Coordinates of C-alpha atoms and ligand atoms in Angstrom, one line a residue:
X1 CA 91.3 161.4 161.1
X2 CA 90.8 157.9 162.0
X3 CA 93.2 156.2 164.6
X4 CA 93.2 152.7 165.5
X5 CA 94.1 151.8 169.1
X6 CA 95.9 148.8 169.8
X7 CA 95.2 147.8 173.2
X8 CA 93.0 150.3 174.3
X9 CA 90.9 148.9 176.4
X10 CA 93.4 148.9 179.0
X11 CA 94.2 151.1 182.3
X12 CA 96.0 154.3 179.9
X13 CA 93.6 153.8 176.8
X14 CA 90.3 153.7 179.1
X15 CA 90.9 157.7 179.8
X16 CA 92.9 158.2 176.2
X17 CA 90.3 156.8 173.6
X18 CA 87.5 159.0 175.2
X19 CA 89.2 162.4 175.2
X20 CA 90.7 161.6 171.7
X21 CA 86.7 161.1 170.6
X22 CA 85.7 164.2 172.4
X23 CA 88.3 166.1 169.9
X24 CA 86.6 164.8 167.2
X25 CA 89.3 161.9 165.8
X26 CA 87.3 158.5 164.3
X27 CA 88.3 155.8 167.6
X28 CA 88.0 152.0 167.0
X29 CA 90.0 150.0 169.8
X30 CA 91.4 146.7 169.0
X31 CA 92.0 144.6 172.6
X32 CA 91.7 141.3 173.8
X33 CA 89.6 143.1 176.9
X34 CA 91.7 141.1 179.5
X35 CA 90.9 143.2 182.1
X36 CA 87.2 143.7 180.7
X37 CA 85.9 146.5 178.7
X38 CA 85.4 150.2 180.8
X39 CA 85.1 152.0 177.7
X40 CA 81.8 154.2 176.9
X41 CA 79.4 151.7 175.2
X42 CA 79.2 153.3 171.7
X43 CA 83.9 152.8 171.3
X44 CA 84.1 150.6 168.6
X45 CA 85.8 147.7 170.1
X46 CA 87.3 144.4 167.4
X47 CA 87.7 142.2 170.2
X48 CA 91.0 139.5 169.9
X49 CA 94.2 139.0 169.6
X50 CA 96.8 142.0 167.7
X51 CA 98.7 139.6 166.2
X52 CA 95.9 138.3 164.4
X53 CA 95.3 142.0 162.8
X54 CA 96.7 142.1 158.8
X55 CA 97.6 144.3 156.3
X56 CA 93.9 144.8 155.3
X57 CA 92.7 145.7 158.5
X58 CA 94.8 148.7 158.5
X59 CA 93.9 150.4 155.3
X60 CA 92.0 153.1 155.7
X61 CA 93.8 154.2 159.3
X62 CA 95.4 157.4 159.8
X63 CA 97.6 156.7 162.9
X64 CA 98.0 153.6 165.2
X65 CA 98.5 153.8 168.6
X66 CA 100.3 151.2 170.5
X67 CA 99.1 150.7 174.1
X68 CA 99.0 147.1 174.2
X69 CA 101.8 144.3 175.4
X70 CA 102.6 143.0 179.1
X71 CA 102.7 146.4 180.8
X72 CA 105.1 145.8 183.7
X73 CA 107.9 143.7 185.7
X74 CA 105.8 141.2 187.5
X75 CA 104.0 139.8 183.6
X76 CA 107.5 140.0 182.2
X77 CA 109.3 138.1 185.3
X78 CA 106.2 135.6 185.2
X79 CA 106.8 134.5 181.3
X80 CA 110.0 136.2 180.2
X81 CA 109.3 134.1 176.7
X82 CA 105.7 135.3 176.8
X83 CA 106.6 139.2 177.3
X84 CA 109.6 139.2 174.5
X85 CA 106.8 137.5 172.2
X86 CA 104.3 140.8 173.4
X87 CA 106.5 143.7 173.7
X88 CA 109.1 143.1 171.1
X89 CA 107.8 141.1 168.6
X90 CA 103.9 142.7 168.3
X91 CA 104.9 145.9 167.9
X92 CA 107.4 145.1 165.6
X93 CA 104.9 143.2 163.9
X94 CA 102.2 145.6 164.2
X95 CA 104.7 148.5 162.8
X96 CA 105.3 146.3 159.7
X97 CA 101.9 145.9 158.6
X98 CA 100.3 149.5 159.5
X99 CA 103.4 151.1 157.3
X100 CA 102.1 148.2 154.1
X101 CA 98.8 149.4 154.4
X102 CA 99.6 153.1 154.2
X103 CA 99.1 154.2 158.0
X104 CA 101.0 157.9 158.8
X105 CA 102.0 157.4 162.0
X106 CA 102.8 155.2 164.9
X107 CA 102.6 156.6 168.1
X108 CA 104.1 153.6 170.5
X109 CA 103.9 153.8 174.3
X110 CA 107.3 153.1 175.1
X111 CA 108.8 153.1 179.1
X112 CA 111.5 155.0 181.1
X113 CA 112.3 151.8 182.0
X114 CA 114.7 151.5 179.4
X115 CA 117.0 153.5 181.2
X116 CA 117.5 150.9 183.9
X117 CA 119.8 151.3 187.0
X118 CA 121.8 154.8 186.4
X119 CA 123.4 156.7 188.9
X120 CA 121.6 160.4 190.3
X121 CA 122.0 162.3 186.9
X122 CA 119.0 163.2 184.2
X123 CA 118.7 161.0 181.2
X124 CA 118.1 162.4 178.3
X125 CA 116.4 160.2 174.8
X126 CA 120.6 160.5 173.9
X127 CA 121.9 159.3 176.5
X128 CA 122.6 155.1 177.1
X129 CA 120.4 152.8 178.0
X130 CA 121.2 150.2 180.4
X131 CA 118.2 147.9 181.8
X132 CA 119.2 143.9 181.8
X133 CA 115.4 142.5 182.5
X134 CA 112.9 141.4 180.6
X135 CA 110.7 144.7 180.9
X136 CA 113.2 147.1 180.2
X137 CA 114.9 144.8 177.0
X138 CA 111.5 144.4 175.7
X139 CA 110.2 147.8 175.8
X140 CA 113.6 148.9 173.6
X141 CA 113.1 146.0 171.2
X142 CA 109.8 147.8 170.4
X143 CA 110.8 151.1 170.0
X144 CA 114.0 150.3 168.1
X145 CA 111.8 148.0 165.9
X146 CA 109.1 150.8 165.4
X147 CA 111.7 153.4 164.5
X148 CA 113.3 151.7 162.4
X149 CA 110.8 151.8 160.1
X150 CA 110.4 155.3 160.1
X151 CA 111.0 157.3 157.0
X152 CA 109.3 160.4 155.2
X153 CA 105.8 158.5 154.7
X154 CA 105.6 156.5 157.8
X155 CA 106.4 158.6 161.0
X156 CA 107.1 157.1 164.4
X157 CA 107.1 158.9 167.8
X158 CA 108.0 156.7 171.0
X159 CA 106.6 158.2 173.9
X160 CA 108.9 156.9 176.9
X161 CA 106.7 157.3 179.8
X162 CA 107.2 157.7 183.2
X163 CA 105.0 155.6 185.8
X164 CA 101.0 156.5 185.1
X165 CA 99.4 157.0 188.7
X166 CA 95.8 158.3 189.5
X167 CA 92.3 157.3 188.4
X168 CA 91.2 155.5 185.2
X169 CA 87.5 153.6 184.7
X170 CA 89.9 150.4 184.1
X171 CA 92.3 151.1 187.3
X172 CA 95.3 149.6 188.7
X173 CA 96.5 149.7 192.2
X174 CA 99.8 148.5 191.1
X175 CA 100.8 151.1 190.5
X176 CA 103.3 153.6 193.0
X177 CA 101.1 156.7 194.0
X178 CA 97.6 154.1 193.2
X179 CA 99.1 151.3 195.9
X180 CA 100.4 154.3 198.1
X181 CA 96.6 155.4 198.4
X182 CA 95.1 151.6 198.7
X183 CA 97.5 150.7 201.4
X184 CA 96.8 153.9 203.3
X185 CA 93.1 153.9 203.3
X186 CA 93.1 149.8 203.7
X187 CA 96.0 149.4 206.3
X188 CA 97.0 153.2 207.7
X189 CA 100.5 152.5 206.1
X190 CA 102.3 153.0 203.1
X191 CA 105.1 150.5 203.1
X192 CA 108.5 152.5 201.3
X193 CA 110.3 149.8 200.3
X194 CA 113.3 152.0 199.2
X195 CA 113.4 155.4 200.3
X196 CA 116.0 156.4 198.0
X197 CA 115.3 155.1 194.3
X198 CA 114.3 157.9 191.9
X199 CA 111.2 157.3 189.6
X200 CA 109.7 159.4 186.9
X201 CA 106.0 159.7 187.3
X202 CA 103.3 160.7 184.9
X203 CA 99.6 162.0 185.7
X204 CA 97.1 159.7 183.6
X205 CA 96.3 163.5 182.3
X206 CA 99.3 164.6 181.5
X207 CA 100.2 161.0 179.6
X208 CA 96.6 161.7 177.3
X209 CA 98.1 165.5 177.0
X210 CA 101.3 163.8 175.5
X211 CA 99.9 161.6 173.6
X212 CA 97.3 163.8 172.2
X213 CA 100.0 166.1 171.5
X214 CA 101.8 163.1 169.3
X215 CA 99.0 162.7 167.0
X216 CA 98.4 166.1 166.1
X217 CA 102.3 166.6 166.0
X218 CA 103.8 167.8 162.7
X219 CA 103.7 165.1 159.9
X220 CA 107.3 164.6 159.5
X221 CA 107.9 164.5 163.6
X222 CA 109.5 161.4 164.7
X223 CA 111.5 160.6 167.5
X224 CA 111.5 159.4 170.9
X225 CA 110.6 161.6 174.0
X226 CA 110.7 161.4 177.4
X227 CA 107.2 162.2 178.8
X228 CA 106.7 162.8 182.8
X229 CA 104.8 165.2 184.9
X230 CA 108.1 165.1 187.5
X231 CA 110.9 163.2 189.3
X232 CA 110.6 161.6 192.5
X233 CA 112.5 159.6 195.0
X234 CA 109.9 157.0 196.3
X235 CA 110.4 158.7 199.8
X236 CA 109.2 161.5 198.9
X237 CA 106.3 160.4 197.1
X238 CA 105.3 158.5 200.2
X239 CA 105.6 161.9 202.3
X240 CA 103.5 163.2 199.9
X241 CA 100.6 160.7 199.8
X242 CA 100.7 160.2 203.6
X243 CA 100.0 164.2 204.0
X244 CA 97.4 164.5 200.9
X245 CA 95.6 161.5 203.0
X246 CA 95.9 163.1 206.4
X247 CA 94.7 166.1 205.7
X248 CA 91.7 164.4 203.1
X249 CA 90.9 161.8 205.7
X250 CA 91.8 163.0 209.4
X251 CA 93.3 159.5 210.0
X252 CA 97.1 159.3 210.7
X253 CA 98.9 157.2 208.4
X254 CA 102.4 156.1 209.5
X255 CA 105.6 154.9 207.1
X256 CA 106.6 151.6 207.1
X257 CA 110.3 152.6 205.6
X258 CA 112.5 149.7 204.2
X259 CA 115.7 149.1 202.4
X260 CA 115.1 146.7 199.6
X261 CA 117.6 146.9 196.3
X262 CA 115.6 148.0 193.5
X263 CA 117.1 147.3 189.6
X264 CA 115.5 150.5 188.6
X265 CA 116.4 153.9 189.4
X266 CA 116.3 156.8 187.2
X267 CA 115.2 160.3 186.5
X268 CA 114.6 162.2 183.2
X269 CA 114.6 165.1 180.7
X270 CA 111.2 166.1 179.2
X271 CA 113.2 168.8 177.8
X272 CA 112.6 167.4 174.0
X273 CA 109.0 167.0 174.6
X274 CA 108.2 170.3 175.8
X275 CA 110.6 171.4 172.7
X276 CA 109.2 169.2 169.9
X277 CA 105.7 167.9 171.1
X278 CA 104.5 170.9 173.4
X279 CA 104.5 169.1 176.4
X280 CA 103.5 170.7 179.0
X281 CA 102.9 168.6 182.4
X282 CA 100.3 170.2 184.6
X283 CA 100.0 167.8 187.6
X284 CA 101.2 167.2 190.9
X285 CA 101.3 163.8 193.3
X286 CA 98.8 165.8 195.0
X287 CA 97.0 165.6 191.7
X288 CA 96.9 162.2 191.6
X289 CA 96.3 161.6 195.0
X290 CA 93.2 163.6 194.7
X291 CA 91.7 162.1 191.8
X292 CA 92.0 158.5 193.2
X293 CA 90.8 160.1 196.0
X294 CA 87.9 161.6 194.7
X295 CA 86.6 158.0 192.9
X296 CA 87.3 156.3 195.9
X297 CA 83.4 155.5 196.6
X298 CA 83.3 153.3 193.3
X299 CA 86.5 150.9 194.1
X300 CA 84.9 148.3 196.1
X301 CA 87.4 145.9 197.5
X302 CA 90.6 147.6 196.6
X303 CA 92.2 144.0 196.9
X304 CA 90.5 142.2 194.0
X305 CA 92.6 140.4 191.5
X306 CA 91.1 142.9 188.8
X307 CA 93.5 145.6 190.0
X308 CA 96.5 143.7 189.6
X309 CA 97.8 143.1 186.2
X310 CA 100.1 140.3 187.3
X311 CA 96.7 138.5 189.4
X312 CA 94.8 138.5 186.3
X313 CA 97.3 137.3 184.0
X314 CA 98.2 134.3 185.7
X315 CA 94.2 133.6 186.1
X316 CA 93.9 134.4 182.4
X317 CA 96.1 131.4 182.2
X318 CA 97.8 133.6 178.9
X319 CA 101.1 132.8 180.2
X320 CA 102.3 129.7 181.4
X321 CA 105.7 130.0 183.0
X322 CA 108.9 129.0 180.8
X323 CA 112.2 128.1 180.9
X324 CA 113.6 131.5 182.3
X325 CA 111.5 132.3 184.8
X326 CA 111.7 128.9 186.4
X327 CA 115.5 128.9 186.0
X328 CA 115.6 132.1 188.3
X329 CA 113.3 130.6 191.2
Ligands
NAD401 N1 100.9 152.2 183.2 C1 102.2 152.6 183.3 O1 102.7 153.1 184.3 C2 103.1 152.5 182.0 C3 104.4 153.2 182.1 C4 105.2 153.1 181.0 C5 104.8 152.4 179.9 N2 103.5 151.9 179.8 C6 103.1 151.2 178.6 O2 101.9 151.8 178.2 C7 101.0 150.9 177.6 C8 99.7 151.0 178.3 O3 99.8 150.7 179.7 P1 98.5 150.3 180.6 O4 98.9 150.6 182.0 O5 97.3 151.0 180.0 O6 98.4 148.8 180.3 P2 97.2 147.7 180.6 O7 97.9 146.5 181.0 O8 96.2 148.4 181.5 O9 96.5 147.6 179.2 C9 97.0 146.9 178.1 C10 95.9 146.5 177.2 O10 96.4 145.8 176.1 C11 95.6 144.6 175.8 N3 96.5 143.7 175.2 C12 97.8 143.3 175.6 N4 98.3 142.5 174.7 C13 97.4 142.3 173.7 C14 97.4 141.5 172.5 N5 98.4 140.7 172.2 N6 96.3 141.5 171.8 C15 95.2 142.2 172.1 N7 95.2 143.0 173.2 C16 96.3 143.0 174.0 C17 95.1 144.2 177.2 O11 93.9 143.4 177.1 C18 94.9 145.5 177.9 O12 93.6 146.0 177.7 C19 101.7 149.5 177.7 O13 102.3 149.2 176.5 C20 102.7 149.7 178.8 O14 103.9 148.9 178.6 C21 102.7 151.9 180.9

């Protein structure tokens, strides 16, 4: 089966395209590379921009896998233009095409974003959606854009995911349990900046499980599906980093606890993935802890821009900031 991977080169794909390969699925990644290429050498890579990808390009592809786009608040805030161009129109675009040229299925990595500021209760993929910023809207215009093109040839499965912490080749510290760790080991102290706020969160294995378990899904599956290892408040994540690094690192690390409003706040079912997709999340915080853990020795400076998304998109000079953002500031 051949699957093409639209931004793969990125912080999810890095550890995705490799274990898809090792199952024995045909891999070519399609990326600009904006945070360079950590890939194994021998990944087919077509190097550029998605939207310049046509029809023809496509034929001959089993499934596409979306994984590219601005991939959190602080791109979106920066260029809201920029980010509805990236999240709602590509995908859209890219959906289009890939159904022209005969592709099966589009697996798109969609966001529990979506569900915005809701009060303590489970979201379900039913229930309604209420984010109001750029992220969240965009994030839905790709899904809703993607599934609406779904029918008995072309079959599209949204994977809403929660927040992807612990190690990848191409890694982020912005990322909750990721920063938790840097600021502990750099600092000895994990800022909270609201102890409250409930987040889904996602193992970086348990997101390749899901979406491994979306390609070899059922041909006619489509759908969208929560997809997180568990739900959190962000106090309790920091309770659980600070222990995993005491007891990994001997050193005390104190809580610097705040009370900052957050727009987001939500928890979810992965009741329909476990159901439909055989989901089955097998990692803990700890987990993650312990992996980032474990590759600390190849970081270097934790700080550098590379790490950052938002750092080296503004270098990248790829967004320039428009009309909305500079309304808001
Ligand atoms: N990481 C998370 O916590 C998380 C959570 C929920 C959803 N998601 C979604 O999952 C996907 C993957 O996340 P990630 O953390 O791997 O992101 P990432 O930012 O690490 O990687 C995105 C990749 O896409 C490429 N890219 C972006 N736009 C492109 C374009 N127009 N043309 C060519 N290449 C392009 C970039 O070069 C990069 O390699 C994203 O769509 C993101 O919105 C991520």
């Amino acid at each position: 089966m051949r699957l093409l991977i639209a931004g793969g080169a990125g912080y999810v794909g890095t550890r995705l395209v490799p274990a898809l390969r090792e199952r024995g699925y045909d891999v070519e990644v399609a990326d600009h590379l904006w945070f360079g290429n950590h890939l194994p050498p021998d990944i087919p890579i077509r190097r550029g921009e998605l939207f310049d990808l046509s029809e023809e390009d496509l034929r001959g592809v089993d499934q596409l896998i979306f994984l590219a786009g601005l991939s959190n608040d602080p791109m979106a805030e920066f260029s809201p233009a920029k980010n509805f161009v990236a999240n709602g129109a590509l995908p859209a675009y890219l959906a289009f095409i890939a159904k022209r040229a005969g592709v099966k299925r589009l697996i798109y990595a969609s966001s529990c974003s979506v569900y915005g500021y809701t009060e303590d209760q489970l979201y379900t993929e039913d229930d309604p959606v209420t984010c109001a910023y750029p992220y969240g809207i965009s994030k839905l215009q790709g899904e809703r854009a993607a599934l609406q093109l779904q029918d008995d040839s072309f079959s599209v499965i949204a994977l809403r995911q929660g927040t992807v912490c612990g190690w990848s080749p191409r890694m982020r510290f912005d990322l909750i349990v990721n920063t938790m760790v840097k600021s502990a080991l750099t600092t000895g102290t994990i800022t909270v900046n609201n102890p409250s706020i409930w987040r889904p969160l996602l193992d970086i294995r348990d997101d390749v499980a899901a979406f491994t378990r979306a390609v070899q899904a059922g041909r006619k599956l489509s759908g969208v599906f929560n997809v997180a290892s568990g739900n959190f408040t962000v106090g309790q994540v920091a309770d659980l980093v600070k222990e995993e690094l005491e007891r990994e690192t001997g050193q005390r690390v104190r809580l610097d606890i705040r009370n900052v409003q957050d727009f987001r706040n939500y928890k979810v079912s992965c009741e329909r993935a476990a159901v439909e997709l055989g989901f089955q999340p097998q990692y803990s915080v700890k987990d993650m802890v312990a992996e980032v853990m474990a590759h600390r020795g190849e970081y270097g400076d934790m700080e550098q821009d590379e790490y950052y998304n938002i750092r080296v998109f503004t270098k990248l000079g790829a967004a320039e900031r428009d009309p909305a953002a500079a309304r808001r500031d």
